[in-house]
Amino acid sequence: MAKTEKRQTATGVRKRATSAKEKWTGEVGKAVRAALDKKASEVVILDLRNTPAFTDFFVLCSGQSTRQVKAIADGVEETLRATKIRPAHVEGYDRAEWILMDYFTFIVHVFTPQTRAFYSLERLWGDAKRIEVGDDQ
């Protein structure tokens, strides 16, 4: 049986000592839950802290249409704005095939499935730790 010992880190990640499963809290966790609330699919977090990246985390998710991509981005922004957190920069909202929301320590990427497959950020950042996110987040 796995130990349930937990610890809180500065980034809001709670890790189980003997399990690979992580429960996300803090700003990244709020962004993930907001995306899931808008029915985002294929939600993945890339932990870039041990890479030469310009941010700590990528939150990647997909919407099935440009309308849903906008709804997911709006949901993330509204949820974080309610806690006084605003993106430093947003790109791609007008076309809504790939919306990038830069929150400095993490970046939220919302894609259509075709655009996500074309740019393949998971492959590009293949040395980053990949965390699959389930609906229980």
mmCIF file of C-alpha atoms in Angstrom:
data_model
loop_
_atom_site.group_PDB
_atom_site.id
_atom_site.type_symbol
_atom_site.label_atom_id
_atom_site.label_comp_id
_atom_site.label_asym_id
_atom_site.label_seq_id
_atom_site.Cartn_x
_atom_site.Cartn_y
_atom_site.Cartn_z
ATOM 1 C CA MET A 1 0.000 0.000 0.000
ATOM 2 C CA ALA A 2 1.379 3.425 -0.982
ATOM 3 C CA LYS A 3 2.148 5.975 1.669
ATOM 4 C CA THR A 4 -0.121 8.994 1.750
ATOM 5 C CA GLU A 5 2.478 11.405 3.098
ATOM 6 C CA LYS A 6 2.111 14.773 1.354
ATOM 7 C CA ARG A 7 4.069 17.965 1.246
ATOM 8 C CA GLN A 8 3.256 21.402 -0.115
ATOM 9 C CA THR A 9 5.776 22.984 -2.478
ATOM 10 C CA ALA A 10 6.151 26.579 -3.544
ATOM 11 C CA THR A 11 4.550 25.844 -6.916
ATOM 12 C CA GLY A 12 1.402 24.422 -5.371
ATOM 13 C CA VAL A 13 2.089 20.799 -6.287
ATOM 14 C CA ARG A 14 1.321 18.128 -3.740
ATOM 15 C CA LYS A 15 3.290 14.980 -4.295
ATOM 16 C CA ARG A 16 2.720 11.564 -2.805
ATOM 17 C CA ALA A 17 5.988 10.185 -1.536
ATOM 18 C CA THR A 18 5.676 6.808 -3.251
ATOM 19 C CA SER A 19 3.279 7.576 -6.076
ATOM 20 C CA ALA A 20 3.670 9.255 -9.475
ATOM 21 C CA LYS A 21 0.185 10.753 -9.162
ATOM 22 C CA GLU A 22 0.143 14.447 -8.338
ATOM 23 C CA LYS A 23 -2.697 16.650 -7.170
ATOM 24 C CA TRP A 24 -2.485 20.158 -8.570
ATOM 25 C CA THR A 25 -3.315 23.176 -6.458
ATOM 26 C CA GLY A 26 -2.459 26.852 -6.749
ATOM 27 C CA GLU A 27 -2.678 28.793 -10.003
ATOM 28 C CA VAL A 28 -1.866 25.841 -12.263
ATOM 29 C CA GLY A 29 -4.518 23.731 -10.560
ATOM 30 C CA LYS A 30 -7.111 26.478 -10.988
ATOM 31 C CA ALA A 31 -6.280 26.779 -14.687
ATOM 32 C CA VAL A 32 -6.556 23.002 -15.151
ATOM 33 C CA ARG A 33 -9.893 22.794 -13.337
ATOM 34 C CA ALA A 34 -11.265 25.751 -15.329
ATOM 35 C CA ALA A 35 -10.306 24.040 -18.589
ATOM 36 C CA LEU A 36 -11.889 20.784 -17.442
ATOM 37 C CA ASP A 37 -15.057 22.656 -16.455
ATOM 38 C CA LYS A 38 -15.351 23.726 -20.103
ATOM 39 C CA LYS A 39 -14.915 20.093 -21.232
ATOM 40 C CA ALA A 40 -11.321 20.431 -22.430
ATOM 41 C CA SER A 41 -9.859 17.146 -23.649
ATOM 42 C CA GLU A 42 -6.363 15.659 -23.539
ATOM 43 C CA VAL A 43 -5.260 17.897 -20.660
ATOM 44 C CA VAL A 44 -1.537 17.533 -20.009
ATOM 45 C CA ILE A 45 0.880 19.454 -17.810
ATOM 46 C CA LEU A 46 4.514 19.639 -18.882
ATOM 47 C CA ASP A 47 6.861 20.306 -15.972
ATOM 48 C CA LEU A 48 9.627 22.395 -17.536
ATOM 49 C CA ARG A 49 11.524 23.257 -14.361
ATOM 50 C CA ASN A 50 14.400 20.903 -15.215
ATOM 51 C CA THR A 51 14.686 22.110 -18.809
ATOM 52 C CA PRO A 52 16.151 25.292 -20.285
ATOM 53 C CA ALA A 53 12.648 26.738 -20.659
ATOM 54 C CA PHE A 54 11.456 30.274 -20.051
ATOM 55 C CA THR A 55 8.590 29.151 -17.792
ATOM 56 C CA ASP A 56 7.956 26.448 -15.201
ATOM 57 C CA PHE A 57 4.880 24.715 -16.655
ATOM 58 C CA PHE A 58 2.865 24.315 -19.822
ATOM 59 C CA VAL A 59 -0.796 23.416 -19.497
ATOM 60 C CA LEU A 60 -1.898 21.859 -22.790
ATOM 61 C CA CYS A 61 -5.483 21.056 -23.698
ATOM 62 C CA SER A 62 -7.784 20.725 -26.675
ATOM 63 C CA GLY A 63 -11.236 21.894 -27.642
ATOM 64 C CA GLN A 64 -13.184 20.218 -30.425
ATOM 65 C CA SER A 65 -13.992 23.478 -32.268
ATOM 66 C CA THR A 66 -12.806 27.078 -32.362
ATOM 67 C CA ARG A 67 -15.888 28.012 -30.343
ATOM 68 C CA GLN A 68 -14.940 25.538 -27.596
ATOM 69 C CA VAL A 69 -11.285 26.671 -27.696
ATOM 70 C CA LYS A 70 -12.472 30.233 -26.983
ATOM 71 C CA ALA A 71 -14.802 29.004 -24.227
ATOM 72 C CA ILE A 72 -11.940 27.119 -22.547
ATOM 73 C CA ALA A 73 -9.639 30.157 -22.743
ATOM 74 C CA ASP A 74 -12.406 32.409 -21.418
ATOM 75 C CA GLY A 75 -13.065 29.999 -18.555
ATOM 76 C CA VAL A 76 -9.391 29.896 -17.564
ATOM 77 C CA GLU A 77 -9.065 33.666 -17.728
ATOM 78 C CA GLU A 78 -12.275 34.302 -15.738
ATOM 79 C CA THR A 79 -11.331 31.784 -13.052
ATOM 80 C CA LEU A 80 -7.867 33.221 -12.549
ATOM 81 C CA ARG A 81 -9.062 36.828 -12.812
ATOM 82 C CA ALA A 82 -11.435 36.141 -9.903
ATOM 83 C CA THR A 83 -8.313 35.595 -7.778
ATOM 84 C CA LYS A 84 -6.609 38.721 -9.170
ATOM 85 C CA ILE A 85 -4.375 36.786 -11.570
ATOM 86 C CA ARG A 86 -4.235 38.130 -15.118
ATOM 87 C CA PRO A 87 -2.280 36.900 -18.118
ATOM 88 C CA ALA A 88 0.702 38.989 -19.149
ATOM 89 C CA HIS A 89 -0.105 38.214 -22.775
ATOM 90 C CA VAL A 90 -2.721 36.388 -24.834
ATOM 91 C CA GLU A 91 -2.193 35.332 -28.447
ATOM 92 C CA GLY A 92 -4.361 33.652 -31.041
ATOM 93 C CA TYR A 93 -7.778 34.488 -29.631
ATOM 94 C CA ASP A 94 -9.180 35.865 -32.907
ATOM 95 C CA ARG A 95 -8.444 32.715 -34.955
ATOM 96 C CA ALA A 96 -8.927 30.387 -31.965
ATOM 97 C CA GLU A 97 -6.980 27.478 -33.425
ATOM 98 C CA TRP A 98 -4.274 27.911 -30.772
ATOM 99 C CA ILE A 99 -4.736 30.315 -27.893
ATOM 100 C CA LEU A 100 -1.668 30.980 -25.753
ATOM 101 C CA MET A 101 -2.125 32.566 -22.333
ATOM 102 C CA ASP A 102 1.116 33.621 -20.626
ATOM 103 C CA TYR A 103 0.993 33.797 -16.816
ATOM 104 C CA PHE A 104 4.820 34.043 -16.463
ATOM 105 C CA THR A 105 5.374 30.942 -14.307
ATOM 106 C CA PHE A 106 3.063 28.870 -16.488
ATOM 107 C CA ILE A 107 1.580 29.094 -19.959
ATOM 108 C CA VAL A 108 -1.806 27.730 -20.967
ATOM 109 C CA HIS A 109 -2.099 26.430 -24.543
ATOM 110 C CA VAL A 110 -5.594 25.689 -25.863
ATOM 111 C CA PHE A 111 -5.654 24.002 -29.272
ATOM 112 C CA THR A 112 -7.965 22.555 -31.856
ATOM 113 C CA PRO A 113 -6.979 18.891 -32.355
ATOM 114 C CA GLN A 114 -5.486 19.540 -35.809
ATOM 115 C CA THR A 115 -3.334 22.446 -34.632
ATOM 116 C CA ARG A 116 -2.154 20.529 -31.588
ATOM 117 C CA ALA A 117 -1.094 17.588 -33.750
ATOM 118 C CA PHE A 118 0.695 19.881 -36.218
ATOM 119 C CA TYR A 119 2.783 21.766 -33.622
ATOM 120 C CA SER A 120 3.221 18.779 -31.293
ATOM 121 C CA LEU A 121 4.550 20.651 -28.259
ATOM 122 C CA GLU A 122 4.647 17.408 -26.270
ATOM 123 C CA ARG A 123 7.223 16.068 -28.739
ATOM 124 C CA LEU A 124 9.102 19.373 -28.969
ATOM 125 C CA TRP A 125 9.460 19.500 -25.170
ATOM 126 C CA GLY A 126 10.005 15.738 -24.921
ATOM 127 C CA ASP A 127 12.562 16.025 -22.118
ATOM 128 C CA ALA A 128 9.978 17.661 -19.825
ATOM 129 C CA LYS A 129 8.107 15.614 -17.262
ATOM 130 C CA ARG A 130 4.649 14.858 -18.681
ATOM 131 C CA ILE A 131 1.698 14.705 -16.290
ATOM 132 C CA GLU A 132 -1.603 13.392 -17.599
ATOM 133 C CA VAL A 133 -4.553 15.119 -15.967
ATOM 134 C CA GLY A 134 -7.775 13.277 -15.218
ATOM 135 C CA ASP A 135 -11.245 14.621 -14.562
ATOM 136 C CA ASP A 136 -10.694 14.240 -10.799
ATOM 137 C CA GLN A 137 -8.405 17.285 -10.615
#
